[in-house]
Tab-separated table of C-alpha atoms in Angstrom:
chain	number	residue	atom	x	y	z
E	1227	MET	CA	10.329	-32.838	-25.046
E	1228	ARG	CA	10.865	-29.477	-23.231
E	1229	LEU	CA	13.346	-26.895	-24.058
E	1230	GLN	CA	15.424	-27.600	-20.830
E	1231	ASP	CA	16.039	-31.082	-22.217
E	1232	ILE	CA	18.446	-29.714	-24.772
E	1233	ASP	CA	21.926	-28.800	-23.545
E	1234	THR	CA	23.465	-25.271	-24.405
E	1235	PRO	CA	25.684	-26.311	-27.241
E	1236	ARG	CA	23.137	-28.392	-28.977
E	1237	LEU	CA	20.516	-25.648	-28.530
E	1238	ARG	CA	22.830	-23.029	-30.081
E	1239	ALA	CA	23.648	-25.351	-32.957
E	1240	ARG	CA	19.907	-26.062	-33.551
E	1241	MET	CA	18.908	-22.348	-33.424
E	1242	ARG	CA	21.811	-21.509	-35.987
E	1243	ASP	CA	21.145	-24.262	-38.265
E	1244	GLY	CA	17.321	-24.620	-38.642
E	1245	GLY	CA	15.823	-23.239	-35.454
E	1246	VAL	CA	13.695	-24.701	-32.688
E	1247	THR	CA	9.838	-24.618	-32.767
E	1248	LEU	CA	8.277	-23.682	-29.417
E	1249	ARG	CA	4.600	-24.325	-28.384
E	1250	LEU	CA	3.471	-21.017	-27.275
E	1251	SER	CA	-0.002	-22.071	-27.084
E	1252	PRO	CA	-2.318	-21.503	-28.826
E	1253	PHE	CA	0.379	-20.782	-31.434
E	1254	THR	CA	3.677	-22.388	-32.654
E	1255	VAL	CA	6.806	-20.334	-33.397
E	1256	ARG	CA	9.961	-21.445	-34.935
E	1257	VAL	CA	12.823	-19.402	-33.862
E	1258	ARG	CA	16.180	-19.133	-35.516
E	1259	SER	CA	19.209	-17.199	-34.646
E	1260	ASP	CA	23.114	-17.046	-35.074
E	1261	ILE	CA	23.488	-14.974	-31.856
E	1262	PRO	CA	24.764	-17.453	-29.112
E	1263	HIS	CA	23.689	-15.377	-26.244
E	1264	LEU	CA	19.994	-15.201	-27.534
E	1265	ALA	CA	19.731	-19.095	-27.446
E	1266	ASP	CA	20.916	-18.988	-23.649
E	1267	ASP	CA	18.337	-16.297	-23.033
E	1268	ILE	CA	15.590	-18.307	-24.515
E	1269	ALA	CA	16.729	-21.298	-22.532
E	1270	THR	CA	16.341	-19.424	-19.438
E	1271	MET	CA	12.904	-17.666	-20.356
E	1272	TYR	CA	11.286	-20.582	-21.951
E	1273	ARG	CA	12.909	-23.678	-20.333
E	1274	ASP	CA	9.668	-25.451	-19.444
E	1275	PHE	CA	8.001	-24.805	-22.868
E	1276	GLU	CA	7.377	-27.800	-25.096
E	1277	LEU	CA	9.229	-28.282	-28.191
E	1278	VAL	CA	7.097	-29.046	-31.375
E	1279	ASP	CA	7.476	-31.967	-33.545
E	1280	GLU	CA	9.193	-30.997	-36.820
E	1281	ARG	CA	6.026	-32.359	-38.779
E	1282	GLU	CA	3.501	-30.056	-37.061
E	1283	PHE	CA	2.240	-26.899	-38.629
E	1284	VAL	CA	4.073	-23.758	-37.607
E	1285	ASP	CA	2.122	-20.311	-37.174
E	1286	PHE	CA	5.245	-18.085	-37.282
E	1287	HIS	CA	8.652	-18.512	-38.638
E	1288	VAL	CA	10.824	-15.815	-37.127
E	1289	ALA	CA	14.564	-15.260	-36.810
E	1290	VAL	CA	16.937	-12.826	-34.993
E	1291	LEU	CA	20.173	-12.694	-37.124
E	1292	ARG	CA	23.232	-10.623	-37.304
E	1293	SER	CA	22.956	-8.019	-39.954
E	1294	PRO	CA	24.688	-8.761	-43.272
E	1295	HIS	CA	25.520	-5.163	-44.016
E	1296	TRP	CA	28.921	-4.329	-43.352
E	1297	LEU	CA	28.277	-1.203	-41.185
E	1298	SER	CA	25.486	-2.777	-39.275
E	1299	ARG	CA	27.552	-5.814	-38.677
E	1300	LEU	CA	30.560	-3.463	-37.523
E	1301	GLN	CA	28.308	-1.814	-34.965
E	1302	GLY	CA	27.158	-5.306	-33.601
E	1303	ARG	CA	23.451	-4.856	-35.052
E	1304	ALA	CA	20.890	-7.778	-35.444
E	1305	GLU	CA	17.685	-7.885	-37.458
E	1306	PHE	CA	14.201	-9.441	-36.958
E	1307	TRP	CA	13.019	-11.538	-39.750
E	1308	PHE	CA	9.373	-12.957	-40.193
E	1309	ASP	CA	8.678	-15.501	-43.005
E	1310	GLY	CA	11.890	-14.774	-44.831
E	1311	GLN	CA	11.653	-10.967	-44.812
E	1312	ARG	CA	13.380	-8.426	-42.752
E	1313	SER	CA	10.821	-6.673	-40.820
E	1314	PHE	CA	12.191	-4.045	-38.536
E	1315	THR	CA	14.993	-1.659	-38.261
E	1316	PRO	CA	18.343	-3.428	-37.074
E	1317	LEU	CA	18.808	-3.010	-33.236
E	1318	PRO	CA	22.118	-3.938	-31.288
E	1319	ALA	CA	22.471	-7.595	-30.914
E	1320	ALA	CA	22.717	-6.988	-27.021
E	1321	GLN	CA	18.846	-6.281	-27.324
E	1322	ALA	CA	18.177	-9.507	-29.213
E	1323	LEU	CA	15.806	-11.017	-26.688
E	1324	ALA	CA	13.737	-7.855	-26.518
E	1325	MET	CA	13.735	-7.761	-30.297
E	1326	LEU	CA	12.336	-11.314	-30.353
E	1327	GLU	CA	9.731	-10.666	-27.838
E	1328	TRP	CA	8.520	-7.531	-29.564
E	1329	GLY	CA	8.582	-9.314	-33.013
E	1330	ILE	CA	6.481	-12.201	-31.694
E	1331	ASN	CA	4.044	-9.754	-30.314
E	1332	TRP	CA	3.873	-8.083	-33.661
E	1333	CYS	CA	3.466	-11.286	-35.505
E	1334	ILE	CA	0.495	-12.364	-33.343
E	1335	ALA	CA	-1.127	-8.761	-33.334
E	1336	ALA	CA	-0.928	-8.456	-37.142
E	1337	HIS	CA	-2.062	-12.039	-38.022
E	1338	ALA	CA	-4.010	-13.856	-35.166
E	1339	HIS	CA	-7.508	-12.515	-36.142
E	1340	GLN	CA	-9.362	-15.563	-34.966
E	1341	TYR	CA	-9.139	-13.675	-31.579
E	1342	LEU	CA	-10.047	-10.153	-30.513
E	1343	LEU	CA	-6.609	-9.086	-29.595
E	1344	ILE	CA	-6.301	-6.676	-26.579
E	1345	HIS	CA	-3.348	-4.887	-25.261
E	1346	SER	CA	-3.626	-5.816	-21.811
E	1347	ALA	CA	-2.377	-7.772	-18.867
E	1348	VAL	CA	-4.347	-10.780	-17.916
E	1349	LEU	CA	-4.272	-12.794	-14.739
E	1350	GLU	CA	-6.650	-15.323	-13.162
E	1351	ARG	CA	-7.752	-16.377	-9.758
E	1352	GLY	CA	-10.391	-19.032	-9.070
E	1353	GLY	CA	-11.106	-19.439	-12.810
E	1354	ARG	CA	-11.992	-15.660	-13.260
E	1355	ALA	CA	-9.771	-13.333	-15.255
E	1356	LEU	CA	-8.666	-9.785	-14.246
E	1357	VAL	CA	-8.058	-7.823	-17.540
E	1358	MET	CA	-5.906	-4.687	-17.303
E	1359	PRO	CA	-5.957	-2.655	-20.584
E	1360	ALA	CA	-3.346	0.353	-20.270
E	1361	PRO	CA	-1.053	2.468	-22.278
E	1362	PRO	CA	2.570	2.453	-21.662
E	1363	GLY	CA	3.696	4.172	-18.436
E	1364	SER	CA	0.529	3.314	-16.585
E	1365	GLY	CA	2.297	0.744	-14.224
E	1366	LYS	CA	0.255	-2.140	-15.996
E	1367	SER	CA	3.537	-4.447	-16.280
E	1368	THR	CA	4.864	-3.663	-12.863
E	1369	LEU	CA	1.487	-4.502	-11.177
E	1370	CYS	CA	1.055	-7.685	-13.364
E	1371	ALA	CA	4.485	-8.893	-12.117
E	1372	ALA	CA	3.693	-8.333	-8.684
E	1373	LEU	CA	0.337	-10.085	-8.721
E	1374	ALA	CA	1.874	-12.929	-10.730
E	1375	HIS	CA	4.210	-13.573	-7.738
E	1376	ARG	CA	1.594	-13.192	-5.160
E	1377	GLY	CA	-1.081	-15.844	-6.039
E	1378	TRP	CA	-2.461	-14.720	-9.330
E	1379	ARG	CA	-1.866	-16.915	-12.266
E	1380	LEU	CA	-0.236	-15.092	-15.199
E	1381	LEU	CA	-1.955	-15.453	-18.620
E	1382	SER	CA	-0.330	-12.525	-20.354
E	1383	ASP	CA	1.489	-9.312	-19.748
E	1384	GLU	CA	0.905	-7.750	-23.202
E	1385	LEU	CA	-1.841	-9.797	-25.285
E	1386	GLY	CA	-5.143	-10.861	-24.128
E	1387	LEU	CA	-6.709	-13.324	-26.654
E	1388	LEU	CA	-10.475	-13.140	-26.326
E	1389	ASP	CA	-12.361	-15.966	-28.137
E	1390	LEU	CA	-15.433	-14.169	-29.877
E	1391	ARG	CA	-17.303	-17.417	-29.513
E	1392	THR	CA	-16.896	-18.598	-26.014
E	1393	GLY	CA	-16.101	-15.355	-24.387
E	1394	LEU	CA	-13.068	-17.031	-22.762
E	1395	ILE	CA	-9.828	-15.136	-22.690
E	1396	HIS	CA	-6.547	-16.994	-23.415
E	1397	GLY	CA	-2.864	-16.412	-22.538
E	1398	MET	CA	0.440	-17.777	-23.379
E	1399	ALA	CA	2.347	-17.307	-20.112
E	1400	ARG	CA	5.179	-15.609	-21.859
E	1401	PRO	CA	7.791	-13.494	-19.928
E	1402	ILE	CA	6.579	-10.203	-18.541
E	1403	ASN	CA	8.377	-7.117	-20.088
E	1404	LEU	CA	9.736	-4.603	-17.461
E	1405	LYS	CA	11.407	-1.384	-17.985
E	1406	ASN	CA	13.529	1.314	-16.319
E	1407	ALA	CA	12.570	1.795	-12.348
E	1408	SER	CA	10.061	-1.141	-12.476
E	1409	ILE	CA	13.086	-3.634	-12.778
E	1410	PRO	CA	14.677	-2.982	-9.314
E	1411	VAL	CA	11.214	-2.590	-7.877
E	1412	ILE	CA	10.112	-6.014	-8.800
E	1413	LYS	CA	13.646	-7.559	-8.011
E	1414	SER	CA	13.038	-6.173	-4.410
E	1415	PHE	CA	9.437	-7.134	-4.302
E	1416	ALA	CA	9.862	-10.724	-5.783
E	1417	PRO	CA	13.320	-11.854	-5.033
E	1418	GLU	CA	12.407	-15.330	-6.357
E	1419	ALA	CA	11.512	-13.887	-9.858
E	1420	VAL	CA	13.829	-15.139	-12.809
E	1421	PHE	CA	15.133	-12.092	-14.694
E	1422	SER	CA	16.960	-11.819	-18.077
E	1423	ALA	CA	19.965	-9.570	-18.137
E	1424	SER	CA	19.016	-5.984	-18.411
E	1425	MET	CA	19.122	-4.408	-21.867
E	1426	PRO	CA	19.882	-0.715	-21.762
E	1427	ASN	CA	19.254	2.090	-24.456
E	1428	THR	CA	16.323	0.452	-26.102
E	1429	ALA	CA	13.575	2.489	-27.589
E	1430	LYS	CA	11.634	2.037	-24.384
E	1431	GLY	CA	14.799	2.656	-22.121
E	1432	THR	CA	16.328	-0.223	-20.001
E	1433	VAL	CA	14.269	-3.329	-20.450
E	1434	ALA	CA	14.343	-6.902	-18.776
E	1435	LEU	CA	12.215	-9.846	-18.929
E	1436	VAL	CA	10.866	-11.854	-15.990
E	1437	ARG	CA	10.114	-15.571	-16.553
E	1438	ALA	CA	6.374	-16.541	-15.915
E	1439	PRO	CA	5.848	-18.376	-12.660
E	1440	GLN	CA	5.914	-22.076	-12.796
E	1441	ASP	CA	2.198	-22.341	-12.029
E	1442	ALA	CA	1.397	-20.212	-14.861
E	1443	ILE	CA	3.455	-22.250	-17.286
E	1444	ASP	CA	1.928	-25.520	-16.162
E	1445	ALA	CA	-1.656	-24.041	-16.529
E	1446	ARG	CA	-0.982	-22.034	-19.687
E	1447	LEU	CA	-3.490	-24.063	-21.800
E	1448	THR	CA	-6.419	-23.039	-19.360
E	1449	PRO	CA	-8.462	-19.942	-20.362
E	1450	ALA	CA	-10.357	-17.989	-17.909
E	1451	LEU	CA	-13.635	-16.049	-17.823
E	1452	PRO	CA	-13.265	-12.283	-17.745
E	1453	ALA	CA	-14.688	-11.098	-14.509
E	1454	TRP	CA	-12.925	-7.688	-13.803
E	1455	VAL	CA	-11.783	-4.898	-16.221
E	1456	VAL	CA	-9.373	-2.662	-14.208
E	1457	LEU	CA	-7.702	0.366	-15.742
E	1458	PRO	CA	-4.365	0.755	-13.561
E	1459	SER	CA	-2.577	4.148	-13.204
E	1460	TRP	CA	0.573	4.597	-10.989
E	1461	ARG	CA	1.048	7.867	-9.223
E	1462	ALA	CA	3.713	8.736	-6.798
E	1463	ASP	CA	2.627	8.481	-3.198
E	1464	ALA	CA	-0.975	7.528	-4.152
E	1465	PRO	CA	-2.810	5.435	-1.802
E	1466	ALA	CA	-4.229	2.104	-3.306
E	1467	ARG	CA	-7.666	2.905	-4.445
E	1468	LEU	CA	-10.135	1.064	-6.605
E	1469	THR	CA	-12.864	3.261	-7.997
E	1470	PRO	CA	-15.838	1.905	-10.078
E	1471	ILE	CA	-16.293	3.335	-13.571
E	1472	GLU	CA	-18.968	3.131	-16.127
E	1473	ARG	CA	-19.062	0.217	-18.467
E	1474	ALA	CA	-18.996	2.624	-21.492
E	1475	ARG	CA	-15.730	3.961	-20.491
E	1476	ALA	CA	-14.234	0.468	-19.846
E	1477	PHE	CA	-15.704	-0.671	-23.286
E	1478	MET	CA	-14.054	2.314	-24.992
E	1479	ASP	CA	-10.644	1.675	-23.297
E	1480	LEU	CA	-10.790	-1.925	-24.362
E	1481	ALA	CA	-11.622	-1.152	-27.841
E	1482	GLU	CA	-8.907	1.527	-28.025
E	1483	GLN	CA	-6.388	-1.011	-26.725
E	1484	SER	CA	-7.439	-3.697	-29.103
E	1485	PHE	CA	-5.148	-4.241	-32.118
E	1486	ASN	CA	-7.964	-5.777	-34.415
E	1487	TYR	CA	-11.321	-4.475	-32.969
E	1488	ASP	CA	-11.796	-2.630	-36.321
E	1489	ILE	CA	-11.273	-5.768	-38.458
E	1490	HIS	CA	-13.957	-7.846	-36.635
E	1491	GLY	CA	-16.535	-5.180	-37.149
E	1492	GLN	CA	-19.942	-6.125	-35.678
E	1493	ALA	CA	-18.756	-9.430	-34.196
E	1494	GLY	CA	-15.884	-7.640	-32.236
E	1495	PHE	CA	-18.368	-5.156	-30.886
E	1496	GLN	CA	-20.811	-7.829	-29.808
E	1497	ALA	CA	-18.114	-9.858	-28.167
E	1498	LEU	CA	-16.498	-6.829	-26.330
E	1499	GLY	CA	-19.974	-5.860	-25.202
E	1500	ARG	CA	-20.789	-9.308	-23.782
E	1501	MET	CA	-17.326	-9.400	-21.951
E	1502	ILE	CA	-18.187	-5.863	-20.432
E	1503	ASP	CA	-21.493	-6.762	-19.444
E	1504	GLY	CA	-19.988	-9.773	-17.449
E	1505	CYS	CA	-17.363	-7.767	-15.677
E	1506	GLU	CA	-16.962	-5.365	-12.790
E	1507	CYS	CA	-15.342	-2.240	-14.187
E	1508	LEU	CA	-12.745	-0.054	-12.033
E	1509	HIS	CA	-10.105	2.345	-12.118
E	1510	PHE	CA	-7.175	1.461	-9.834
E	1511	GLU	CA	-4.711	4.021	-8.670
E	1512	TYR	CA	-1.597	3.023	-6.749
E	1513	SER	CA	2.007	3.933	-5.817
E	1514	ARG	CA	3.105	0.906	-3.386
E	1515	LEU	CA	2.971	-2.757	-4.506
E	1516	ASP	CA	2.154	-4.146	-1.118
E	1517	GLU	CA	-0.951	-2.007	-0.806
E	1518	ALA	CA	-1.914	-2.814	-4.351
E	1519	VAL	CA	-1.630	-6.703	-3.728
E	1520	ALA	CA	-3.522	-6.414	-0.411
E	1521	LEU	CA	-6.248	-4.378	-1.857
E	1522	PHE	CA	-6.765	-6.790	-4.812
E	1523	ASP	CA	-6.669	-9.681	-2.583
E	1524	ALA	CA	-9.420	-8.430	-0.244
E	1525	PHE	CA	-11.573	-7.069	-3.206
E	1526	THR	CA	-11.571	-10.482	-4.942
E	1527	GLU	CA	-12.298	-12.229	-1.752
E	1528	THR	CA	-15.193	-9.985	-1.155
E	1529	ALA	CA	-16.579	-10.353	-4.749
E	1530	SER	CA	-16.249	-14.177	-4.444
């Protein structure tokens, strides 16, 4: 059964009473909430994801609930809970979807140490993965959303899951997180994209989520072999340009953007080294998405 098979009243009731368990492969996540509009948002963003049988093991039990404290409740605030414990500062209930997404990211980053977890966008074409590690403000998510709606298969906008044994990188095809000016940019660039409502006044500014394209959701169980490591950088009025960089620099950027590189020690060092050895490493500067997509298309066709 998929999430879309549950009508809105039943979904709201199930999320309020016991929660629903989503298969966000390679994880399962049980989500509970007493906020009706969050159920509606989840139905939009995850409509094609499978529901897990109640007897299956659940990796993460999370909830977004109205705050029980009288002042927070008066202010319309909600809290994120993980395994029965409140985990973060309350936020406005209007930001519940963003809170849920950030909370799930935190759960994975803090606990899924069977992978080397890299803060990066990951997309695939022809079985080969493009890995884009970058700090906030680099234009990573904007570029990721553009490529995902122009023939690249989205694996992840935030979390690249590198299998230390096979060297393959996995994703979950979860929604892309956009903020501020990138929201209208992608709405104009990809009018077919499905957006959540915009959530203003978050810690990151105005945030909106974009549902993964259908092809990405359908193929979300298929990993890819890393072939390119690209460090993106948006700069106003800059022409699109790919510049080769030393593998040592790409290695350091990936290690810096990894959530658990230090935990894995020598195994993490070796896995990251093997990945870098098999990749072309580049810096990418851009300002206009049409130019960026055209350059990536031409580059990957030449590389093949």
